[in-house]
mmCIF file of C-alpha atoms in Angstrom:
data_model
loop_
_atom_site.group_PDB
_atom_site.id
_atom_site.type_symbol
_atom_site.label_atom_id
_atom_site.label_comp_id
_atom_site.label_asym_id
_atom_site.label_seq_id
_atom_site.Cartn_x
_atom_site.Cartn_y
_atom_site.Cartn_z
ATOM 1 C CA MET A 1 20.933 4.637 -31.837
ATOM 2 C CA THR A 2 17.751 4.713 -33.949
ATOM 3 C CA MET A 3 15.653 7.744 -33.237
ATOM 4 C CA ILE A 4 11.883 7.476 -32.870
ATOM 5 C CA THR A 5 9.460 10.014 -34.366
ATOM 6 C CA ARG A 6 7.684 12.578 -32.319
ATOM 7 C CA ARG A 7 4.368 10.885 -33.196
ATOM 8 C CA ASP A 8 5.679 7.575 -31.952
ATOM 9 C CA PHE A 9 6.966 9.167 -28.816
ATOM 10 C CA ILE A 10 3.564 10.740 -28.046
ATOM 11 C CA ILE A 11 1.660 7.511 -28.676
ATOM 12 C CA ARG A 12 4.095 5.327 -26.691
ATOM 13 C CA THR A 13 4.449 7.840 -23.866
ATOM 14 C CA GLY A 14 0.678 8.037 -23.508
ATOM 15 C CA THR A 15 0.566 4.249 -23.222
ATOM 16 C CA LEU A 16 3.315 4.008 -20.608
ATOM 17 C CA LEU A 17 1.771 6.797 -18.494
ATOM 18 C CA LEU A 18 -1.524 4.871 -18.469
ATOM 19 C CA GLY A 19 0.461 1.800 -17.398
ATOM 20 C CA LEU A 20 2.186 3.298 -14.407
ATOM 21 C CA GLY A 21 -0.326 1.668 -12.117
ATOM 22 C CA VAL A 22 -0.571 4.678 -9.770
ATOM 23 C CA GLY A 23 -3.275 7.270 -9.254
ATOM 24 C CA GLU A 24 -2.993 10.828 -10.551
ATOM 25 C CA ALA A 25 -2.535 12.042 -6.986
ATOM 26 C CA LEU A 26 0.465 9.779 -6.449
ATOM 27 C CA LEU A 27 1.983 10.832 -9.686
ATOM 28 C CA SER A 28 1.542 14.558 -8.909
ATOM 29 C CA GLN A 29 3.233 14.138 -5.506
ATOM 30 C CA LEU A 30 6.159 12.182 -7.015
ATOM 31 C CA THR A 31 6.712 14.884 -9.580
ATOM 32 C CA ASN A 32 6.559 17.686 -7.046
ATOM 33 C CA PRO A 33 9.879 19.547 -7.146
ATOM 34 C CA GLN A 34 9.725 19.960 -3.348
ATOM 35 C CA VAL A 35 9.875 16.234 -2.726
ATOM 36 C CA ALA A 36 13.385 15.878 -1.332
ATOM 37 C CA ALA A 37 15.520 12.832 -0.538
ATOM 38 C CA ALA A 38 13.754 11.339 2.424
ATOM 39 C CA THR A 39 15.357 10.836 5.835
ATOM 40 C CA PRO A 40 13.573 10.079 9.101
ATOM 41 C CA GLY A 41 14.671 13.463 10.503
ATOM 42 C CA ASN A 42 12.719 15.563 7.980
ATOM 43 C CA SER A 43 9.459 13.575 8.341
ATOM 44 C CA GLN A 44 8.147 14.025 11.876
ATOM 45 C CA HIS A 45 4.541 13.104 11.296
ATOM 46 C CA PRO A 46 3.170 9.768 12.624
ATOM 47 C CA ILE A 47 2.294 7.077 10.152
ATOM 48 C CA LEU A 48 -0.542 4.651 10.717
ATOM 49 C CA VAL A 49 -0.619 1.360 8.789
ATOM 50 C CA VAL A 50 -4.014 -0.436 9.069
ATOM 51 C CA VAL A 51 -4.141 -4.143 8.386
ATOM 52 C CA GLN A 52 -7.540 -5.568 7.921
ATOM 53 C CA LEU A 53 -7.782 -9.341 8.650
ATOM 54 C CA THR A 54 -10.597 -10.033 6.263
ATOM 55 C CA GLY A 55 -13.051 -12.833 6.770
ATOM 56 C CA GLY A 56 -13.390 -12.941 10.600
ATOM 57 C CA ASN A 57 -10.204 -13.999 12.231
ATOM 58 C CA ASP A 58 -10.553 -16.645 14.964
ATOM 59 C CA GLY A 59 -9.544 -14.535 17.923
ATOM 60 C CA VAL A 60 -9.839 -17.529 20.389
ATOM 61 C CA ASN A 61 -7.143 -19.373 18.451
ATOM 62 C CA THR A 62 -5.067 -16.143 18.042
ATOM 63 C CA LEU A 63 -5.123 -15.029 21.632
ATOM 64 C CA ILE A 64 -5.552 -18.393 23.294
ATOM 65 C CA PRO A 65 -6.964 -18.916 26.886
ATOM 66 C CA HIS A 66 -4.582 -21.847 27.389
ATOM 67 C CA ALA A 67 -5.392 -22.305 31.103
ATOM 68 C CA SER A 68 -9.171 -22.749 30.570
ATOM 69 C CA GLY A 69 -10.711 -26.200 30.516
ATOM 70 C CA LEU A 70 -13.697 -24.672 28.658
ATOM 71 C CA TYR A 71 -11.444 -23.833 25.750
ATOM 72 C CA TYR A 72 -10.382 -27.396 25.302
ATOM 73 C CA ASP A 73 -13.918 -28.761 25.957
ATOM 74 C CA ASN A 74 -15.245 -26.640 23.123
ATOM 75 C CA ARG A 75 -12.318 -27.179 20.707
ATOM 76 C CA PRO A 76 -11.333 -30.865 20.943
ATOM 77 C CA THR A 77 -9.767 -30.923 17.417
ATOM 78 C CA ILE A 78 -8.695 -27.372 16.700
ATOM 79 C CA GLY A 79 -7.592 -26.262 20.201
ATOM 80 C CA LEU A 80 -3.889 -25.623 20.681
ATOM 81 C CA GLN A 81 -2.041 -27.687 23.203
ATOM 82 C CA GLN A 82 -0.907 -25.695 26.254
ATOM 83 C CA LYS A 83 2.753 -26.521 25.522
ATOM 84 C CA GLN A 84 2.370 -25.028 22.006
ATOM 85 C CA VAL A 85 1.081 -21.681 23.118
ATOM 86 C CA LEU A 86 3.396 -18.691 23.422
ATOM 87 C CA ALA A 87 2.373 -17.678 26.853
ATOM 88 C CA LEU A 88 1.894 -13.975 27.624
ATOM 89 C CA ASN A 89 0.894 -14.825 31.188
ATOM 90 C CA LYS A 90 -0.441 -17.813 33.075
ATOM 91 C CA ASP A 91 -3.837 -17.572 31.419
ATOM 92 C CA ILE A 92 -3.468 -16.493 27.819
ATOM 93 C CA GLY A 93 -0.890 -16.627 25.030
ATOM 94 C CA LEU A 94 -0.390 -16.277 21.277
ATOM 95 C CA HIS A 95 -0.701 -18.835 18.564
ATOM 96 C CA PRO A 96 2.693 -20.529 17.866
ATOM 97 C CA SER A 97 2.654 -19.084 14.292
ATOM 98 C CA LEU A 98 3.003 -15.594 15.802
ATOM 99 C CA SER A 99 6.578 -16.046 17.085
ATOM 100 C CA GLY A 100 7.641 -12.697 15.637
ATOM 101 C CA LEU A 101 4.851 -10.788 17.374
ATOM 102 C CA PHE A 102 5.625 -12.694 20.585
ATOM 103 C CA GLY A 103 9.207 -11.511 20.460
ATOM 104 C CA MET A 104 8.076 -7.950 19.874
ATOM 105 C CA TYR A 105 5.566 -8.232 22.690
ATOM 106 C CA GLN A 106 8.407 -9.252 25.029
ATOM 107 C CA GLN A 107 10.238 -6.126 23.833
ATOM 108 C CA GLY A 108 7.186 -3.978 24.865
ATOM 109 C CA LYS A 109 6.243 -3.055 21.222
ATOM 110 C CA VAL A 110 2.840 -4.882 20.954
ATOM 111 C CA ALA A 111 -0.388 -3.897 22.714
ATOM 112 C CA VAL A 112 -3.063 -6.576 22.730
ATOM 113 C CA ILE A 113 -6.543 -5.232 23.279
ATOM 114 C CA GLN A 114 -8.852 -8.075 24.373
ATOM 115 C CA GLY A 115 -12.505 -8.703 23.698
ATOM 116 C CA VAL A 116 -13.093 -5.977 21.189
ATOM 117 C CA GLY A 117 -16.531 -5.572 19.574
ATOM 118 C CA TYR A 118 -19.673 -3.506 19.490
ATOM 119 C CA PRO A 119 -23.291 -3.544 20.785
ATOM 120 C CA ASN A 120 -25.822 -5.724 19.071
ATOM 121 C CA PRO A 121 -23.265 -7.618 16.896
ATOM 122 C CA ASP A 122 -23.946 -8.395 13.307
ATOM 123 C CA ARG A 123 -22.512 -11.675 12.001
ATOM 124 C CA SER A 124 -22.622 -10.657 8.322
ATOM 125 C CA HIS A 125 -19.227 -10.030 6.851
ATOM 126 C CA PHE A 126 -20.437 -7.088 4.851
ATOM 127 C CA ARG A 127 -22.465 -5.371 7.523
ATOM 128 C CA SER A 128 -19.912 -5.948 10.245
ATOM 129 C CA MET A 129 -17.093 -4.667 8.069
ATOM 130 C CA ASP A 130 -19.147 -1.562 7.275
ATOM 131 C CA ILE A 131 -19.609 -0.996 11.007
ATOM 132 C CA TRP A 132 -15.900 -1.233 11.624
ATOM 133 C CA HIS A 133 -15.165 1.008 8.650
ATOM 134 C CA THR A 134 -17.668 3.707 9.574
ATOM 135 C CA ALA A 135 -17.431 3.386 13.411
ATOM 136 C CA ASP A 136 -21.246 3.461 13.367
ATOM 137 C CA PRO A 137 -23.162 0.310 14.425
ATOM 138 C CA THR A 138 -26.588 1.904 14.196
ATOM 139 C CA THR A 139 -26.934 3.579 10.851
ATOM 140 C CA HIS A 140 -25.616 2.866 7.339
ATOM 141 C CA ALA A 141 -23.076 5.670 7.205
ATOM 142 C CA LYS A 142 -21.451 6.576 3.909
ATOM 143 C CA ASN A 143 -18.184 7.926 5.259
ATOM 144 C CA GLY A 144 -15.368 6.039 6.925
ATOM 145 C CA TRP A 145 -13.679 6.866 10.221
ATOM 146 C CA LEU A 146 -10.323 7.459 8.574
ATOM 147 C CA GLY A 147 -11.914 9.494 5.790
ATOM 148 C CA ARG A 148 -13.597 11.634 8.420
ATOM 149 C CA TYR A 149 -10.294 12.027 10.278
ATOM 150 C CA LEU A 150 -8.578 13.184 7.020
ATOM 151 C CA GLN A 151 -11.444 15.519 6.352
ATOM 152 C CA ASP A 152 -11.401 16.961 9.915
ATOM 153 C CA THR A 153 -7.597 17.606 9.763
ATOM 154 C CA LYS A 154 -7.423 18.716 6.099
ATOM 155 C CA LYS A 155 -5.449 21.774 5.263
ATOM 156 C CA GLN A 156 -5.311 23.982 2.246
ATOM 157 C CA GLY A 157 -2.855 22.501 -0.295
ATOM 158 C CA ASP A 158 -2.942 19.155 1.539
ATOM 159 C CA ASN A 159 -0.627 16.378 0.414
ATOM 160 C CA PRO A 160 -2.539 14.381 -2.377
ATOM 161 C CA VAL A 161 -1.041 11.168 -1.059
ATOM 162 C CA ARG A 162 -1.546 11.881 2.651
ATOM 163 C CA ALA A 163 -3.410 8.575 2.757
ATOM 164 C CA LEU A 164 -3.508 5.695 0.310
ATOM 165 C CA GLU A 165 -4.669 2.143 0.069
ATOM 166 C CA ILE A 166 -2.709 -0.817 -1.205
ATOM 167 C CA GLY A 167 -5.108 -3.049 -3.057
ATOM 168 C CA SER A 168 -7.603 -3.186 -5.940
ATOM 169 C CA SER A 169 -10.389 -1.011 -4.513
ATOM 170 C CA LEU A 170 -10.856 1.687 -1.887
ATOM 171 C CA SER A 171 -12.224 0.632 1.526
ATOM 172 C CA LEU A 172 -15.235 2.433 3.020
ATOM 173 C CA ALA A 173 -12.970 3.332 6.023
ATOM 174 C CA MET A 174 -10.966 5.702 3.762
ATOM 175 C CA THR A 175 -13.884 7.556 2.157
ATOM 176 C CA ALA A 176 -15.340 10.970 3.014
ATOM 177 C CA ALA A 177 -16.663 14.008 1.203
ATOM 178 C CA ASP A 178 -13.891 16.177 -0.302
ATOM 179 C CA VAL A 179 -11.251 13.490 0.522
ATOM 180 C CA SER A 180 -9.458 11.814 -2.352
ATOM 181 C CA VAL A 181 -7.470 8.712 -1.479
ATOM 182 C CA PRO A 182 -5.460 6.945 -4.260
ATOM 183 C CA CYS A 183 -5.470 3.138 -4.455
ATOM 184 C CA ILE A 184 -2.489 1.277 -5.795
ATOM 185 C CA GLN A 185 -1.836 -2.440 -6.244
ATOM 186 C CA GLN A 186 1.935 -2.390 -6.395
ATOM 187 C CA ILE A 187 4.576 0.244 -6.667
ATOM 188 C CA THR A 188 6.827 -2.008 -8.827
ATOM 189 C CA SER A 189 4.575 -0.893 -11.751
ATOM 190 C CA TYR A 190 5.793 2.674 -11.236
ATOM 191 C CA ARG A 191 8.275 2.998 -14.142
ATOM 192 C CA LEU A 192 8.686 5.074 -17.241
ATOM 193 C CA ALA A 193 9.398 2.394 -19.802
ATOM 194 C CA ARG A 194 10.947 -1.005 -20.343
ATOM 195 C CA ASP A 195 12.165 0.224 -23.743
ATOM 196 C CA PRO A 196 15.662 1.749 -23.330
ATOM 197 C CA GLU A 197 15.294 3.716 -26.583
ATOM 198 C CA LEU A 198 12.040 5.301 -25.383
ATOM 199 C CA LEU A 199 13.500 6.097 -22.017
ATOM 200 C CA ALA A 200 16.634 7.741 -23.555
ATOM 201 C CA SER A 201 14.409 9.883 -25.833
ATOM 202 C CA PHE A 202 12.266 10.852 -22.805
ATOM 203 C CA LYS A 203 15.360 12.025 -20.854
ATOM 204 C CA ARG A 204 16.687 14.000 -23.822
ATOM 205 C CA MET A 205 13.397 15.704 -24.329
ATOM 206 C CA TYR A 206 13.142 16.899 -20.734
ATOM 207 C CA GLN A 207 16.752 17.963 -20.157
ATOM 208 C CA LEU A 208 16.737 21.388 -18.653
ATOM 209 C CA ASP A 209 18.008 24.338 -20.775
ATOM 210 C CA ASP A 210 17.383 28.039 -21.309
ATOM 211 C CA ASP A 211 14.089 27.647 -23.166
ATOM 212 C CA ALA A 212 11.802 29.694 -20.823
ATOM 213 C CA ALA A 213 8.648 28.796 -22.709
ATOM 214 C CA LEU A 214 9.081 25.133 -21.894
ATOM 215 C CA SER A 215 10.851 25.398 -18.581
ATOM 216 C CA SER A 216 7.909 24.498 -16.325
ATOM 217 C CA ILE A 217 7.044 21.460 -18.485
ATOM 218 C CA LYS A 218 10.657 20.327 -18.526
ATOM 219 C CA VAL A 219 10.987 20.740 -14.730
ATOM 220 C CA LYS A 220 7.961 18.441 -14.271
ATOM 221 C CA GLY A 221 9.226 15.933 -16.765
ATOM 222 C CA ASN A 222 12.735 15.918 -15.245
ATOM 223 C CA ASN A 223 11.342 15.497 -11.747
ATOM 224 C CA LEU A 224 9.220 12.645 -13.030
ATOM 225 C CA ILE A 225 12.381 10.919 -14.218
ATOM 226 C CA LEU A 226 14.163 11.588 -10.938
ATOM 227 C CA SER A 227 11.139 10.356 -8.879
ATOM 228 C CA VAL A 228 11.049 7.124 -10.857
ATOM 229 C CA GLU A 229 14.788 6.572 -10.277
ATOM 230 C CA LYS A 230 14.283 7.321 -6.531
ATOM 231 C CA ILE A 231 11.424 4.837 -6.207
ATOM 232 C CA GLN A 232 13.266 2.212 -8.226
ATOM 233 C CA GLN A 233 16.273 2.563 -5.819
ATOM 234 C CA LEU A 234 13.952 2.110 -2.815
ATOM 235 C CA GLN A 235 12.511 -0.973 -4.437
ATOM 236 C CA GLU A 236 16.005 -2.451 -4.460
ATOM 237 C CA GLU A 237 16.286 -1.718 -0.743
ATOM 238 C CA ALA A 238 12.913 -3.389 -0.135
ATOM 239 C CA LYS A 239 14.079 -6.789 -1.480
ATOM 240 C CA GLY A 240 14.010 -9.669 0.909
ATOM 241 C CA TYR A 241 10.374 -9.316 1.968
ATOM 242 C CA PRO A 242 8.327 -12.553 1.921
ATOM 243 C CA ALA A 243 7.061 -13.391 -1.544
ATOM 244 C CA THR A 244 3.503 -13.606 -0.307
ATOM 245 C CA ASN A 245 0.888 -11.116 -1.430
ATOM 246 C CA PHE A 246 0.813 -9.540 2.045
ATOM 247 C CA GLY A 247 4.551 -9.510 2.244
ATOM 248 C CA GLN A 248 4.713 -7.636 -1.032
ATOM 249 C CA ASP A 249 2.027 -5.231 0.224
ATOM 250 C CA LEU A 250 4.126 -4.345 3.203
ATOM 251 C CA ALA A 251 7.183 -4.010 0.961
ATOM 252 C CA THR A 252 5.186 -1.419 -0.981
ATOM 253 C CA ALA A 253 4.181 0.292 2.204
ATOM 254 C CA ALA A 254 7.812 0.447 3.286
ATOM 255 C CA THR A 255 8.826 1.897 -0.077
ATOM 256 C CA ILE A 256 6.191 4.647 0.265
ATOM 257 C CA ILE A 257 7.296 5.455 3.818
ATOM 258 C CA LYS A 258 10.990 5.594 3.004
ATOM 259 C CA GLY A 259 10.262 7.492 -0.213
ATOM 260 C CA GLY A 260 9.342 10.562 1.836
ATOM 261 C CA LEU A 261 5.974 11.187 0.154
ATOM 262 C CA GLY A 262 4.463 12.485 3.359
ATOM 263 C CA THR A 263 1.916 9.676 3.515
ATOM 264 C CA GLU A 264 0.294 9.432 7.014
ATOM 265 C CA VAL A 265 -2.202 6.662 6.616
ATOM 266 C CA ILE A 266 -1.688 3.366 4.657
ATOM 267 C CA TYR A 267 -4.435 0.747 4.472
ATOM 268 C CA THR A 268 -4.053 -2.849 3.411
ATOM 269 C CA GLN A 269 -5.550 -6.282 4.183
ATOM 270 C CA LEU A 270 -4.886 -10.020 4.453
ATOM 271 C CA GLY A 271 -7.475 -12.764 4.063
ATOM 272 C CA SER A 272 -9.379 -14.953 3.990
ATOM 273 C CA PHE A 273 -9.938 -15.878 7.659
ATOM 274 C CA ASP A 274 -13.368 -17.314 7.087
ATOM 275 C CA ASP A 275 -12.566 -20.765 8.509
ATOM 276 C CA HIS A 276 -15.908 -22.627 8.534
ATOM 277 C CA ALA A 277 -14.066 -25.870 7.703
ATOM 278 C CA GLY A 278 -10.564 -27.278 8.090
ATOM 279 C CA GLU A 279 -9.309 -24.422 10.226
ATOM 280 C CA ASN A 280 -6.130 -26.324 11.067
ATOM 281 C CA ASN A 281 -5.290 -26.263 7.345
ATOM 282 C CA ASN A 282 -5.645 -22.533 6.920
ATOM 283 C CA HIS A 283 -5.481 -20.480 10.094
ATOM 284 C CA PRO A 284 -1.928 -21.318 11.189
ATOM 285 C CA PHE A 285 -0.543 -20.432 7.724
ATOM 286 C CA LEU A 286 -2.379 -17.101 7.533
ATOM 287 C CA LEU A 287 -1.101 -16.137 10.918
ATOM 288 C CA GLN A 288 2.422 -17.185 9.803
ATOM 289 C CA GLU A 289 2.110 -15.071 6.684
ATOM 290 C CA LEU A 290 0.964 -12.130 8.816
ATOM 291 C CA ASP A 291 3.769 -12.645 11.312
ATOM 292 C CA GLN A 292 6.572 -13.021 8.870
ATOM 293 C CA ALA A 293 5.672 -9.949 6.847
ATOM 294 C CA ILE A 294 5.228 -7.710 9.934
ATOM 295 C CA ARG A 295 8.488 -8.930 11.446
ATOM 296 C CA TYR A 296 10.373 -8.041 8.252
ATOM 297 C CA PHE A 297 8.512 -4.757 7.847
ATOM 298 C CA TYR A 298 9.394 -3.613 11.309
ATOM 299 C CA GLU A 299 13.056 -4.657 11.056
ATOM 300 C CA ASP A 300 13.365 -2.884 7.676
ATOM 301 C CA LEU A 301 11.992 0.356 9.142
ATOM 302 C CA ARG A 302 14.049 -0.030 12.277
ATOM 303 C CA LYS A 303 17.281 -0.326 10.406
ATOM 304 C CA GLY A 304 16.448 2.751 8.385
ATOM 305 C CA GLY A 305 15.496 4.809 11.453
ATOM 306 C CA TRP A 306 11.749 4.910 10.561
ATOM 307 C CA SER A 307 10.242 2.553 13.134
ATOM 308 C CA ASN A 308 9.508 5.295 15.694
ATOM 309 C CA ARG A 309 7.232 6.960 13.136
ATOM 310 C CA VAL A 310 5.092 3.952 12.282
ATOM 311 C CA VAL A 311 2.340 2.061 14.158
ATOM 312 C CA LEU A 312 0.354 -0.900 12.783
ATOM 313 C CA LEU A 313 -3.274 -1.553 13.752
ATOM 314 C CA LEU A 314 -4.535 -5.102 13.177
ATOM 315 C CA PHE A 315 -8.269 -5.838 13.339
ATOM 316 C CA SER A 316 -10.926 -8.182 11.918
ATOM 317 C CA GLU A 317 -14.584 -7.542 11.381
ATOM 318 C CA PHE A 318 -15.575 -10.170 14.017
ATOM 319 C CA GLY A 319 -14.238 -13.168 15.867
ATOM 320 C CA ARG A 320 -15.467 -16.772 15.718
ATOM 321 C CA ARG A 321 -17.738 -18.774 18.002
ATOM 322 C CA LEU A 322 -16.145 -20.545 20.965
ATOM 323 C CA LYS A 323 -17.358 -24.052 20.033
ATOM 324 C CA GLU A 324 -15.880 -25.642 16.892
ATOM 325 C CA ASN A 325 -18.343 -26.972 14.323
ATOM 326 C CA GLY A 326 -18.619 -30.371 12.777
ATOM 327 C CA SER A 327 -16.273 -29.520 9.929
ATOM 328 C CA GLY A 328 -13.260 -28.772 11.967
ATOM 329 C CA GLY A 329 -13.844 -25.043 11.733
ATOM 330 C CA THR A 330 -15.556 -22.194 13.460
ATOM 331 C CA ASP A 331 -18.604 -20.170 12.574
ATOM 332 C CA HIS A 332 -19.087 -16.359 12.649
ATOM 333 C CA GLY A 333 -18.844 -14.948 16.128
ATOM 334 C CA THR A 334 -18.479 -11.540 17.765
ATOM 335 C CA ALA A 335 -15.623 -10.220 19.933
ATOM 336 C CA GLY A 336 -11.879 -10.664 19.174
ATOM 337 C CA PRO A 337 -8.502 -9.118 19.893
ATOM 338 C CA VAL A 338 -6.995 -6.075 18.231
ATOM 339 C CA PHE A 339 -3.222 -5.515 17.981
ATOM 340 C CA MET A 340 -1.217 -2.279 17.950
ATOM 341 C CA ILE A 341 2.422 -2.660 17.031
ATOM 342 C CA GLY A 342 5.383 -0.267 16.996
ATOM 343 C CA ASP A 343 8.016 1.625 18.910
ATOM 344 C CA ARG A 344 5.419 4.264 19.997
ATOM 345 C CA VAL A 345 3.182 1.608 21.490
ATOM 346 C CA LYS A 346 3.118 0.860 25.211
ATOM 347 C CA GLY A 347 3.167 -2.902 25.010
ATOM 348 C CA GLY A 348 1.073 -5.180 27.162
ATOM 349 C CA LEU A 349 -2.503 -6.495 27.641
ATOM 350 C CA TYR A 350 -5.411 -4.117 27.679
ATOM 351 C CA GLY A 351 -9.045 -4.828 28.601
ATOM 352 C CA GLU A 352 -10.467 -8.074 29.808
ATOM 353 C CA TYR A 353 -10.644 -11.459 28.090
ATOM 354 C CA PRO A 354 -14.335 -12.380 27.565
ATOM 355 C CA SER A 355 -15.708 -15.018 29.824
ATOM 356 C CA LEU A 356 -15.903 -18.517 28.209
ATOM 357 C CA ALA A 357 -18.653 -19.416 30.712
ATOM 358 C CA ALA A 358 -21.043 -16.450 30.184
ATOM 359 C CA LEU A 359 -21.600 -16.616 26.454
ATOM 360 C CA ASP A 360 -24.181 -14.719 24.390
ATOM 361 C CA GLU A 361 -25.940 -17.644 22.603
ATOM 362 C CA GLY A 362 -22.554 -19.268 21.999
ATOM 363 C CA ASP A 363 -20.593 -16.132 21.297
ATOM 364 C CA LEU A 364 -18.158 -14.153 23.359
ATOM 365 C CA ARG A 365 -19.504 -11.010 24.915
ATOM 366 C CA TYR A 366 -17.411 -7.991 23.989
ATOM 367 C CA THR A 367 -15.626 -6.190 26.783
ATOM 368 C CA MET A 368 -14.098 -3.286 24.848
ATOM 369 C CA ASP A 369 -15.904 -1.035 22.380
ATOM 370 C CA PHE A 370 -13.864 -0.749 19.177
ATOM 371 C CA ARG A 371 -14.528 2.955 19.020
ATOM 372 C CA SER A 372 -12.379 3.398 22.134
ATOM 373 C CA ILE A 373 -9.454 2.004 20.063
ATOM 374 C CA TYR A 374 -10.142 4.463 17.286
ATOM 375 C CA ALA A 375 -10.450 7.287 19.788
ATOM 376 C CA SER A 376 -7.115 6.264 21.317
ATOM 377 C CA VAL A 377 -5.438 6.247 17.893
ATOM 378 C CA ILE A 378 -6.878 9.570 16.830
ATOM 379 C CA ASP A 379 -6.079 11.456 20.022
ATOM 380 C CA GLY A 380 -3.038 9.681 21.366
ATOM 381 C CA TYR A 381 -1.132 8.983 18.145
ATOM 382 C CA LEU A 382 -2.377 10.887 15.150
ATOM 383 C CA GLY A 383 -2.934 14.065 17.112
ATOM 384 C CA GLY A 384 -6.607 14.614 16.131
ATOM 385 C CA ALA A 385 -9.750 15.082 18.128
ATOM 386 C CA HIS A 386 -11.815 11.848 18.163
ATOM 387 C CA LYS A 387 -15.110 13.495 19.086
ATOM 388 C CA ASN A 388 -15.006 15.413 15.795
ATOM 389 C CA VAL A 389 -14.496 12.222 13.877
ATOM 390 C CA LEU A 390 -16.603 9.737 15.878
ATOM 391 C CA GLY A 391 -19.420 12.033 16.849
ATOM 392 C CA GLN A 392 -19.179 11.512 20.556
ATOM 393 C CA THR A 393 -16.644 10.976 23.304
ATOM 394 C CA TYR A 394 -15.312 7.531 24.075
ATOM 395 C CA GLU A 395 -12.908 6.221 26.693
ATOM 396 C CA THR A 396 -9.302 6.254 25.486
ATOM 397 C CA LEU A 397 -6.543 3.827 26.367
ATOM 398 C CA PRO A 398 -2.974 4.776 27.319
ATOM 399 C CA ILE A 399 -1.573 2.726 24.472
ATOM 400 C CA PHE A 400 0.915 5.263 23.120
ATOM 401 C CA ARG A 401 4.200 6.721 24.248
ATOM 402 C CA THR A 402 4.563 10.503 23.997
ATOM 403 C CA GLY A 403 7.243 12.245 22.060
ATOM 404 C CA SER A 404 9.343 11.020 19.149
#
């Protein structure tokens, strides 16, 4: 085998380290000698996976009031026929694209919170998303609700990848003073090198020996090699996920969870749900993409014994107006459903479906403050104190099962 020079090694190693596609915090955790082979038994903390349905999901065609004549009167072309709806009860049901969630609902693993919104709704994507991210409808807060939770529960020597986002940029929800959250696009980019010669040289350089002066450096390098091999092995186990972008995001989330990095909050998103026109050509397929990925994600974790540690929270910045527009779509609205999914969830319907007869200038009036959901997640699942995070006390919902 042809040997490369030390100079070449330094240059090429520097390049590949820049190309790992992970933040410094993730790299430091993966190279931590204390990161052991992960099993569900040695990772007892709850894990929250937040899925942001970006663009304003049409909640009326997601959680459908199939027994209401007003629904069909207002949606003559985009309304779902009653026989198509996956009925949860005699009045409401799920879109037929959500067959996986429907099955999980029947198993008691999906909580559907109806009519979620906030006072004085804002129909701007950007402002409404900021409100959901900060849990503050009145001021332009700079810190997010999850960032504040991480800050409030931060401990000395905290895990640098306690929370992370899968995507190209960090959401406001994850930001707070003295809180650093890495953002990654895909864990498949976490590799040492494609060049076998370079990889062999790297392994030889970091083989452990009796050289005390270099022992700490070699331990870190050796653990880096082991961590890459560990993550690569988990990637093989994650095969089979839908090839969609969201499917691959959840494959990445599953790899992180099963990799035992100690991550407690994972944030990702699916879009765009901004269906001003041709909703029948977009909305069913987005819901199907969502459904297929979540179904596979849950089954993957269940088979590995992880599903009792993971809960998904699905939300959108606002719903859509009840009446369809002239382009076969729906315009920006207000209230919509939120979904909580997992073994720790007490499945069922929560709250009250907004009245289709008593609208607020064409919009649904919210019946559940979104901050009550955040309070329920913080207190009932994550084990925090929601008043410290949200600034005041809100009603909590009995959404979660106690114990492991």
